[in-house]
mmCIF file with all atom_site columns, C-alpha atoms and ligand atoms in Angstrom:
data_model
loop_
_atom_site.group_PDB
_atom_site.id
_atom_site.type_symbol
_atom_site.label_atom_id
_atom_site.label_alt_id
_atom_site.label_comp_id
_atom_site.label_asym_id
_atom_site.label_entity_id
_atom_site.label_seq_id
_atom_site.pdbx_PDB_ins_code
_atom_site.Cartn_x
_atom_site.Cartn_y
_atom_site.Cartn_z
_atom_site.occupancy
_atom_site.B_iso_or_equiv
_atom_site.pdbx_formal_charge
_atom_site.auth_seq_id
_atom_site.auth_comp_id
_atom_site.auth_asym_id
_atom_site.auth_atom_id
_atom_site.pdbx_PDB_model_num
ATOM   1  C  CA  . UNK F 1 1  ? -25.917 -28.363 -21.881 1.00 0.00 ? 295 UNK F CA  1
ATOM   2  C  CA  . UNK F 1 2  ? -23.754 -29.886 -19.175 1.00 0.00 ? 296 UNK F CA  1
ATOM   3  C  CA  . UNK F 1 3  ? -20.832 -31.151 -21.262 1.00 0.00 ? 297 UNK F CA  1
ATOM   4  C  CA  . UNK F 1 4  ? -18.877 -27.923 -20.964 1.00 0.00 ? 298 UNK F CA  1
ATOM   5  C  CA  . UNK F 1 5  ? -20.007 -26.492 -24.280 1.00 0.00 ? 299 UNK F CA  1
ATOM   6  C  CA  . UNK F 1 6  ? -22.673 -23.948 -25.169 1.00 0.00 ? 300 UNK F CA  1
ATOM   7  C  CA  . UNK F 1 7  ? -25.176 -24.014 -28.033 1.00 0.00 ? 301 UNK F CA  1
ATOM   8  C  CA  . UNK F 1 8  ? -23.718 -20.904 -29.620 1.00 0.00 ? 302 UNK F CA  1
ATOM   9  C  CA  . UNK F 1 9  ? -21.715 -17.898 -28.509 1.00 0.00 ? 303 UNK F CA  1
ATOM   10 C  CA  . UNK F 1 10 ? -23.780 -15.795 -26.120 1.00 0.00 ? 304 UNK F CA  1
ATOM   11 C  CA  . UNK F 1 11 ? -26.701 -18.276 -25.885 1.00 0.00 ? 305 UNK F CA  1
ATOM   12 C  CA  . UNK F 1 12 ? -26.567 -18.063 -22.080 1.00 0.00 ? 306 UNK F CA  1
ATOM   13 C  CA  . UNK F 1 13 ? -28.547 -14.851 -22.468 1.00 0.00 ? 307 UNK F CA  1
ATOM   14 C  CA  . UNK F 1 14 ? -31.361 -16.496 -24.465 1.00 0.00 ? 308 UNK F CA  1
ATOM   15 C  CA  . UNK F 1 15 ? -33.755 -17.660 -21.737 1.00 0.00 ? 309 UNK F CA  1
ATOM   16 C  CA  . UNK F 1 16 ? -34.546 -20.653 -19.490 1.00 0.00 ? 310 UNK F CA  1
ATOM   17 C  CA  . UNK F 1 17 ? -33.507 -23.326 -22.037 1.00 0.00 ? 311 UNK F CA  1
ATOM   18 C  CA  . UNK F 1 18 ? -29.975 -22.057 -21.619 1.00 0.00 ? 312 UNK F CA  1
ATOM   19 C  CA  . UNK F 1 19 ? -29.880 -22.282 -17.834 1.00 0.00 ? 313 UNK F CA  1
ATOM   20 C  CA  . UNK F 1 20 ? -26.875 -24.654 -17.878 1.00 0.00 ? 314 UNK F CA  1
ATOM   21 C  CA  . UNK F 1 21 ? -25.119 -22.373 -20.362 1.00 0.00 ? 315 UNK F CA  1
ATOM   22 C  CA  . UNK F 1 22 ? -25.751 -19.481 -18.014 1.00 0.00 ? 316 UNK F CA  1
ATOM   23 C  CA  . UNK F 1 23 ? -24.178 -21.415 -15.122 1.00 0.00 ? 317 UNK F CA  1
ATOM   24 C  CA  . UNK F 1 24 ? -21.096 -22.037 -17.256 1.00 0.00 ? 318 UNK F CA  1
ATOM   25 C  CA  . UNK F 1 25 ? -20.890 -18.355 -18.112 1.00 0.00 ? 319 UNK F CA  1
ATOM   26 C  CA  . UNK F 1 26 ? -21.138 -17.483 -14.415 1.00 0.00 ? 320 UNK F CA  1
ATOM   27 C  CA  . UNK F 1 27 ? -18.282 -19.925 -13.704 1.00 0.00 ? 321 UNK F CA  1
ATOM   28 C  CA  . UNK F 1 28 ? -16.134 -18.260 -16.371 1.00 0.00 ? 322 UNK F CA  1
ATOM   29 C  CA  . UNK F 1 29 ? -16.927 -14.820 -14.969 1.00 0.00 ? 323 UNK F CA  1
ATOM   30 C  CA  . UNK F 1 30 ? -16.030 -15.973 -11.449 1.00 0.00 ? 324 UNK F CA  1
ATOM   31 C  CA  . UNK F 1 31 ? -12.620 -17.156 -12.662 1.00 0.00 ? 325 UNK F CA  1
ATOM   32 C  CA  . UNK F 1 32 ? -12.075 -13.852 -14.423 1.00 0.00 ? 326 UNK F CA  1
ATOM   33 C  CA  . UNK F 1 33 ? -12.987 -11.911 -11.270 1.00 0.00 ? 327 UNK F CA  1
ATOM   34 C  CA  . UNK F 1 34 ? -10.625 -14.015 -9.157  1.00 0.00 ? 328 UNK F CA  1
ATOM   35 C  CA  . UNK F 1 35 ? -7.812  -13.471 -11.652 1.00 0.00 ? 329 UNK F CA  1
ATOM   36 C  CA  . UNK F 1 36 ? -8.383  -9.705  -11.734 1.00 0.00 ? 330 UNK F CA  1
ATOM   37 C  CA  . UNK F 1 37 ? -8.607  -9.526  -7.944  1.00 0.00 ? 331 UNK F CA  1
ATOM   38 C  CA  . UNK F 1 38 ? -5.230  -11.271 -7.603  1.00 0.00 ? 332 UNK F CA  1
ATOM   39 C  CA  . UNK F 1 39 ? -3.686  -8.817  -10.073 1.00 0.00 ? 333 UNK F CA  1
ATOM   40 C  CA  . UNK F 1 40 ? -5.131  -5.838  -8.192  1.00 0.00 ? 334 UNK F CA  1
ATOM   41 C  CA  . UNK F 1 41 ? -3.847  -7.094  -4.858  1.00 0.00 ? 335 UNK F CA  1
ATOM   42 C  CA  . UNK F 1 42 ? -0.276  -7.417  -6.110  1.00 0.00 ? 336 UNK F CA  1
ATOM   43 C  CA  . UNK F 1 43 ? 2.116   -5.327  -4.143  1.00 0.00 ? 337 UNK F CA  1
ATOM   44 C  CA  . UNK F 1 44 ? 2.954   -1.921  -5.557  1.00 0.00 ? 338 UNK F CA  1
ATOM   45 C  CA  . UNK F 1 45 ? 6.530   -1.318  -6.717  1.00 0.00 ? 339 UNK F CA  1
ATOM   46 C  CA  . UNK F 1 46 ? 8.695   0.410   -4.107  1.00 0.00 ? 340 UNK F CA  1
ATOM   47 C  CA  . UNK F 1 47 ? 11.692  2.415   -5.300  1.00 0.00 ? 341 UNK F CA  1
ATOM   48 C  CA  . UNK F 1 48 ? 14.763  3.603   -3.413  1.00 0.00 ? 342 UNK F CA  1
ATOM   49 C  CA  . UNK F 1 49 ? 15.118  6.891   -1.592  1.00 0.00 ? 343 UNK F CA  1
ATOM   50 C  CA  . UNK F 1 50 ? 17.992  9.222   -2.548  1.00 0.00 ? 344 UNK F CA  1
ATOM   51 C  CA  . UNK F 1 51 ? 19.712  8.236   0.689   1.00 0.00 ? 345 UNK F CA  1
ATOM   52 C  CA  . UNK F 1 52 ? 19.426  4.536   -0.174  1.00 0.00 ? 346 UNK F CA  1
ATOM   53 C  CA  . UNK F 1 53 ? 20.905  5.200   -3.622  1.00 0.00 ? 347 UNK F CA  1
ATOM   54 C  CA  . UNK F 1 54 ? 23.837  6.990   -1.975  1.00 0.00 ? 348 UNK F CA  1
ATOM   55 C  CA  . UNK F 1 55 ? 24.342  4.119   0.451   1.00 0.00 ? 349 UNK F CA  1
ATOM   56 C  CA  . UNK F 1 56 ? 24.611  1.754   -2.507  1.00 0.00 ? 350 UNK F CA  1
ATOM   57 C  CA  . UNK F 1 57 ? 27.484  3.822   -3.937  1.00 0.00 ? 351 UNK F CA  1
ATOM   58 C  CA  . UNK F 1 58 ? 29.781  3.553   -0.929  1.00 0.00 ? 352 UNK F CA  1
ATOM   59 C  CA  . UNK F 1 59 ? 31.265  0.684   1.002   1.00 0.00 ? 353 UNK F CA  1
ATOM   60 C  CA  . UNK F 1 60 ? 31.168  0.341   4.793   1.00 0.00 ? 354 UNK F CA  1
ATOM   61 C  CA  . UNK F 1 61 ? 34.168  2.684   5.181   1.00 0.00 ? 355 UNK F CA  1
ATOM   62 C  CA  . UNK F 1 62 ? 32.635  5.406   3.010   1.00 0.00 ? 356 UNK F CA  1
ATOM   63 C  CA  . UNK F 1 63 ? 34.759  4.797   -0.095  1.00 0.00 ? 357 UNK F CA  1
ATOM   64 C  CA  . UNK F 1 64 ? 33.164  5.001   -3.531  1.00 0.00 ? 358 UNK F CA  1
ATOM   65 C  CA  . UNK F 1 65 ? 32.735  1.501   -4.875  1.00 0.00 ? 359 UNK F CA  1
ATOM   66 C  CA  . UNK F 1 66 ? 32.980  0.127   -8.399  1.00 0.00 ? 360 UNK F CA  1
ATOM   67 C  CA  . UNK F 1 67 ? 30.030  1.089   -10.623 1.00 0.00 ? 361 UNK F CA  1
ATOM   68 C  CA  . UNK F 1 68 ? 29.038  -2.518  -11.288 1.00 0.00 ? 362 UNK F CA  1
ATOM   69 C  CA  . UNK F 1 69 ? 29.185  -3.343  -7.582  1.00 0.00 ? 363 UNK F CA  1
ATOM   70 C  CA  . UNK F 1 70 ? 27.050  -0.263  -6.853  1.00 0.00 ? 364 UNK F CA  1
ATOM   71 C  CA  . UNK F 1 71 ? 24.501  -1.310  -9.493  1.00 0.00 ? 365 UNK F CA  1
ATOM   72 C  CA  . UNK F 1 72 ? 24.327  -4.788  -7.995  1.00 0.00 ? 366 UNK F CA  1
ATOM   73 C  CA  . UNK F 1 73 ? 23.797  -3.210  -4.569  1.00 0.00 ? 367 UNK F CA  1
ATOM   74 C  CA  . UNK F 1 74 ? 20.895  -1.158  -6.002  1.00 0.00 ? 368 UNK F CA  1
ATOM   75 C  CA  . UNK F 1 75 ? 19.389  -4.265  -7.584  1.00 0.00 ? 369 UNK F CA  1
ATOM   76 C  CA  . UNK F 1 76 ? 19.733  -6.167  -4.315  1.00 0.00 ? 370 UNK F CA  1
ATOM   77 C  CA  . UNK F 1 77 ? 18.129  -3.343  -2.317  1.00 0.00 ? 371 UNK F CA  1
ATOM   78 C  CA  . UNK F 1 78 ? 15.199  -3.123  -4.758  1.00 0.00 ? 372 UNK F CA  1
ATOM   79 C  CA  . UNK F 1 79 ? 14.675  -6.890  -4.543  1.00 0.00 ? 373 UNK F CA  1
ATOM   80 C  CA  . UNK F 1 80 ? 14.679  -6.611  -0.756  1.00 0.00 ? 374 UNK F CA  1
ATOM   81 C  CA  . UNK F 1 81 ? 11.988  -3.910  -0.823  1.00 0.00 ? 375 UNK F CA  1
ATOM   82 C  CA  . UNK F 1 82 ? 9.778   -5.543  -3.455  1.00 0.00 ? 376 UNK F CA  1
ATOM   83 C  CA  . UNK F 1 83 ? 9.637   -9.219  -2.579  1.00 0.00 ? 377 UNK F CA  1
HETATM 84 ZN ZN1 . ZN  W 2 .  ? -27.175 -22.496 -24.560 1.00 0.00 ? 673 ZN  W ZN1 1
#
């Protein structure tokens, strides 16, 4: 069939009369492969080193900074390394 439907689930495996169904199944499989390939190629998560964590805890003059500010600095650094 060429209208985007199959005769019954899995009929693409039932011989030459289901050639068009087989082509549709191949198309679906291709899309699945492309989708999986994109997911596999996604960049791996990169964390911070201990030194980078420390750097996020101090300001430019070496003073300990507010916890929330430090957490935002960590978040910002992680974004920088992972996007
Ligand atoms: Zn069929």
